[in-house]
């Protein structure tokens, strides 16, 4: 305004000032909603601010937190990935992305994200601890799948039992392990055990196609054609 006090400039400046006041007000409301655990309201306020302040990493991280609380992990990942690009050395964003992938059962993507965190800071305690866990689990699953490809079903079963011991806290890994053990039992002509285990998996995931196919194979072995 001081450099160019024409009418047009003044209008533009006043508009921008009004807009920035409005954004600050929305920001306060968003923080307040977040603190009151009204994550849905916080998200809609942050949507408005981020439509203007596209490059704000901290706001994206805050919205990601809200998405996590609202049970929308894929949206949280998208915000955190943007935050990791927008802010240098953002180890925290990589750590969170890795944790979300891990909770979703995607151990391979989790491993690649936690490695990005350690590239930025090899002494990052949380990332290093997560890295050790994911790497161990990843190795066991790869090894079990290799046994299945070689037709070594007993070895694969034992390896998947180890997977369940390695990660007892995140249910998806136990379910996946049971699904693969059922597959091995079915291939190994252990029909009764296969039917029992596949049924267990199907109680948790009624539309699990692999478990349905493996249980069908096991029923065939037992001449239970109706089933």
PDB file of N, CA and C in Angstrom, residues 115-150:
ATOM      1  N   UNK A 115      12.757 -46.829   6.096  1.00  0.00           N
ATOM      2  CA  UNK A 115      14.138 -46.660   5.594  1.00  0.00           C
ATOM      3  C   UNK A 115      14.402 -45.203   5.217  1.00  0.00           C
ATOM      4  N   UNK A 116      13.367 -44.547   4.639  1.00  0.00           N
ATOM      5  CA  UNK A 116      13.507 -43.124   4.296  1.00  0.00           C
ATOM      6  C   UNK A 116      13.786 -42.299   5.553  1.00  0.00           C
ATOM      7  N   UNK A 117      13.119 -42.657   6.648  1.00  0.00           N
ATOM      8  CA  UNK A 117      13.333 -41.951   7.915  1.00  0.00           C
ATOM      9  C   UNK A 117      14.780 -42.133   8.371  1.00  0.00           C
ATOM     10  N   UNK A 118      15.289 -43.361   8.275  1.00  0.00           N
ATOM     11  CA  UNK A 118      16.655 -43.633   8.753  1.00  0.00           C
ATOM     12  C   UNK A 118      17.718 -43.034   7.838  1.00  0.00           C
ATOM     13  N   UNK A 119      17.356 -42.813   6.562  1.00  0.00           N
ATOM     14  CA  UNK A 119      18.308 -42.125   5.667  1.00  0.00           C
ATOM     15  C   UNK A 119      18.538 -40.702   6.166  1.00  0.00           C
ATOM     16  N   UNK A 120      17.467 -40.092   6.705  1.00  0.00           N
ATOM     17  CA  UNK A 120      17.564 -38.711   7.198  1.00  0.00           C
ATOM     18  C   UNK A 120      18.240 -38.663   8.571  1.00  0.00           C
ATOM     19  N   UNK A 121      17.989 -39.689   9.381  1.00  0.00           N
ATOM     20  CA  UNK A 121      18.579 -39.702  10.733  1.00  0.00           C
ATOM     21  C   UNK A 121      18.741 -41.148  11.190  1.00  0.00           C
ATOM     22  N   UNK A 122      19.977 -41.650  11.058  1.00  0.00           N
ATOM     23  CA  UNK A 122      20.170 -43.080  11.362  1.00  0.00           C
ATOM     24  C   UNK A 122      20.069 -43.384  12.862  1.00  0.00           C
ATOM     25  N   UNK A 123      20.051 -42.332  13.694  1.00  0.00           N
ATOM     26  CA  UNK A 123      19.944 -42.557  15.141  1.00  0.00           C
ATOM     27  C   UNK A 123      18.517 -42.321  15.658  1.00  0.00           C
ATOM     28  N   UNK A 124      17.560 -42.182  14.743  1.00  0.00           N
ATOM     29  CA  UNK A 124      16.168 -41.931  15.152  1.00  0.00           C
ATOM     30  C   UNK A 124      15.645 -43.167  15.896  1.00  0.00           C
ATOM     31  N   UNK A 125      15.403 -43.010  17.206  1.00  0.00           N
ATOM     32  CA  UNK A 125      15.075 -44.178  18.047  1.00  0.00           C
ATOM     33  C   UNK A 125      13.813 -44.898  17.596  1.00  0.00           C
ATOM     34  N   UNK A 126      12.728 -44.124  17.398  1.00  0.00           N
ATOM     35  CA  UNK A 126      11.446 -44.756  17.039  1.00  0.00           C
ATOM     36  C   UNK A 126      11.547 -45.465  15.692  1.00  0.00           C
ATOM     37  N   UNK A 127      12.195 -44.784  14.722  1.00  0.00           N
ATOM     38  CA  UNK A 127      12.302 -45.385  13.386  1.00  0.00           C
ATOM     39  C   UNK A 127      13.164 -46.641  13.427  1.00  0.00           C
ATOM     40  N   UNK A 128      14.233 -46.593  14.217  1.00  0.00           N
ATOM     41  CA  UNK A 128      15.133 -47.763  14.258  1.00  0.00           C
ATOM     42  C   UNK A 128      14.425 -48.961  14.891  1.00  0.00           C
ATOM     43  N   UNK A 129      13.664 -48.675  15.942  1.00  0.00           N
ATOM     44  CA  UNK A 129      12.953 -49.756  16.620  1.00  0.00           C
ATOM     45  C   UNK A 129      11.883 -50.362  15.694  1.00  0.00           C
ATOM     46  N   UNK A 130      11.158 -49.499  14.970  1.00  0.00           N
ATOM     47  CA  UNK A 130      10.142 -49.972  14.018  1.00  0.00           C
ATOM     48  C   UNK A 130      10.807 -50.744  12.878  1.00  0.00           C
ATOM     49  N   UNK A 131      11.943 -50.215  12.404  1.00  0.00           N
ATOM     50  CA  UNK A 131      12.673 -50.846  11.298  1.00  0.00           C
ATOM     51  C   UNK A 131      13.040 -52.290  11.655  1.00  0.00           C
ATOM     52  N   UNK A 132      13.558 -52.485  12.870  1.00  0.00           N
ATOM     53  CA  UNK A 132      13.968 -53.843  13.283  1.00  0.00           C
ATOM     54  C   UNK A 132      12.778 -54.797  13.270  1.00  0.00           C
ATOM     55  N   UNK A 133      11.639 -54.309  13.788  1.00  0.00           N
ATOM     56  CA  UNK A 133      10.434 -55.140  13.862  1.00  0.00           C
ATOM     57  C   UNK A 133       9.918 -55.495  12.463  1.00  0.00           C
ATOM     58  N   UNK A 134       9.804 -54.470  11.597  1.00  0.00           N
ATOM     59  CA  UNK A 134       9.236 -54.697  10.257  1.00  0.00           C
ATOM     60  C   UNK A 134      10.170 -55.584   9.441  1.00  0.00           C
ATOM     61  N   UNK A 135      11.476 -55.343   9.579  1.00  0.00           N
ATOM     62  CA  UNK A 135      12.439 -56.120   8.795  1.00  0.00           C
ATOM     63  C   UNK A 135      12.372 -57.604   9.176  1.00  0.00           C
ATOM     64  N   UNK A 136      12.278 -57.843  10.473  1.00  0.00           N
ATOM     65  CA  UNK A 136      12.198 -59.226  10.969  1.00  0.00           C
ATOM     66  C   UNK A 136      10.945 -59.918  10.425  1.00  0.00           C
ATOM     67  N   UNK A 137       9.808 -59.219  10.528  1.00  0.00           N
ATOM     68  CA  UNK A 137       8.539 -59.783  10.067  1.00  0.00           C
ATOM     69  C   UNK A 137       8.561 -60.012   8.551  1.00  0.00           C
ATOM     70  N   UNK A 138       9.069 -59.024   7.834  1.00  0.00           N
ATOM     71  CA  UNK A 138       9.158 -59.085   6.378  1.00  0.00           C
ATOM     72  C   UNK A 138       9.957 -60.320   5.936  1.00  0.00           C
ATOM     73  N   UNK A 139      11.077 -60.517   6.625  1.00  0.00           N
ATOM     74  CA  UNK A 139      11.967 -61.643   6.287  1.00  0.00           C
ATOM     75  C   UNK A 139      11.254 -62.983   6.516  1.00  0.00           C
ATOM     76  N   UNK A 140      10.531 -63.072   7.632  1.00  0.00           N
ATOM     77  CA  UNK A 140       9.821 -64.320   7.944  1.00  0.00           C
ATOM     78  C   UNK A 140       8.738 -64.617   6.900  1.00  0.00           C
ATOM     79  N   UNK A 141       7.992 -63.572   6.501  1.00  0.00           N
ATOM     80  CA  UNK A 141       6.917 -63.769   5.517  1.00  0.00           C
ATOM     81  C   UNK A 141       7.505 -64.170   4.162  1.00  0.00           C
ATOM     82  N   UNK A 142       8.587 -63.487   3.758  1.00  0.00           N
ATOM     83  CA  UNK A 142       9.235 -63.831   2.480  1.00  0.00           C
ATOM     84  C   UNK A 142       9.714 -65.275   2.492  1.00  0.00           C
ATOM     85  N   UNK A 143      10.292 -65.661   3.614  1.00  0.00           N
ATOM     86  CA  UNK A 143      10.825 -67.017   3.752  1.00  0.00           C
ATOM     87  C   UNK A 143       9.688 -68.048   3.679  1.00  0.00           C
ATOM     88  N   UNK A 144       8.561 -67.762   4.346  1.00  0.00           N
ATOM     89  CA  UNK A 144       7.401 -68.664   4.328  1.00  0.00           C
ATOM     90  C   UNK A 144       6.856 -68.815   2.910  1.00  0.00           C
ATOM     91  N   UNK A 145       6.777 -67.683   2.184  1.00  0.00           N
ATOM     92  CA  UNK A 145       6.262 -67.723   0.811  1.00  0.00           C
ATOM     93  C   UNK A 145       7.193 -68.520  -0.111  1.00  0.00           C
ATOM     94  N   UNK A 146       8.485 -68.406   0.154  1.00  0.00           N
ATOM     95  CA  UNK A 146       9.479 -69.179  -0.621  1.00  0.00           C
ATOM     96  C   UNK A 146       9.252 -70.680  -0.404  1.00  0.00           C
ATOM     97  N   UNK A 147       9.009 -71.062   0.861  1.00  0.00           N
ATOM     98  CA  UNK A 147       8.734 -72.479   1.167  1.00  0.00           C
ATOM     99  C   UNK A 147       7.486 -72.950   0.415  1.00  0.00           C
ATOM    100  N   UNK A 148       6.449 -72.089   0.356  1.00  0.00           N
ATOM    101  CA  UNK A 148       5.205 -72.478  -0.342  1.00  0.00           C
ATOM    102  C   UNK A 148       5.498 -72.704  -1.822  1.00  0.00           C
ATOM    103  N   UNK A 149       6.300 -71.782  -2.413  1.00  0.00           N
ATOM    104  CA  UNK A 149       6.643 -71.949  -3.849  1.00  0.00           C
ATOM    105  C   UNK A 149       7.389 -73.259  -4.098  1.00  0.00           C
ATOM    106  N   UNK A 150       8.181 -73.670  -3.101  1.00  0.00           N
ATOM    107  CA  UNK A 150       8.971 -74.918  -3.268  1.00  0.00           C
ATOM    108  C   UNK A 150       8.171 -76.156  -2.859  1.00  0.00           C
TER     109      UNK A 150
END
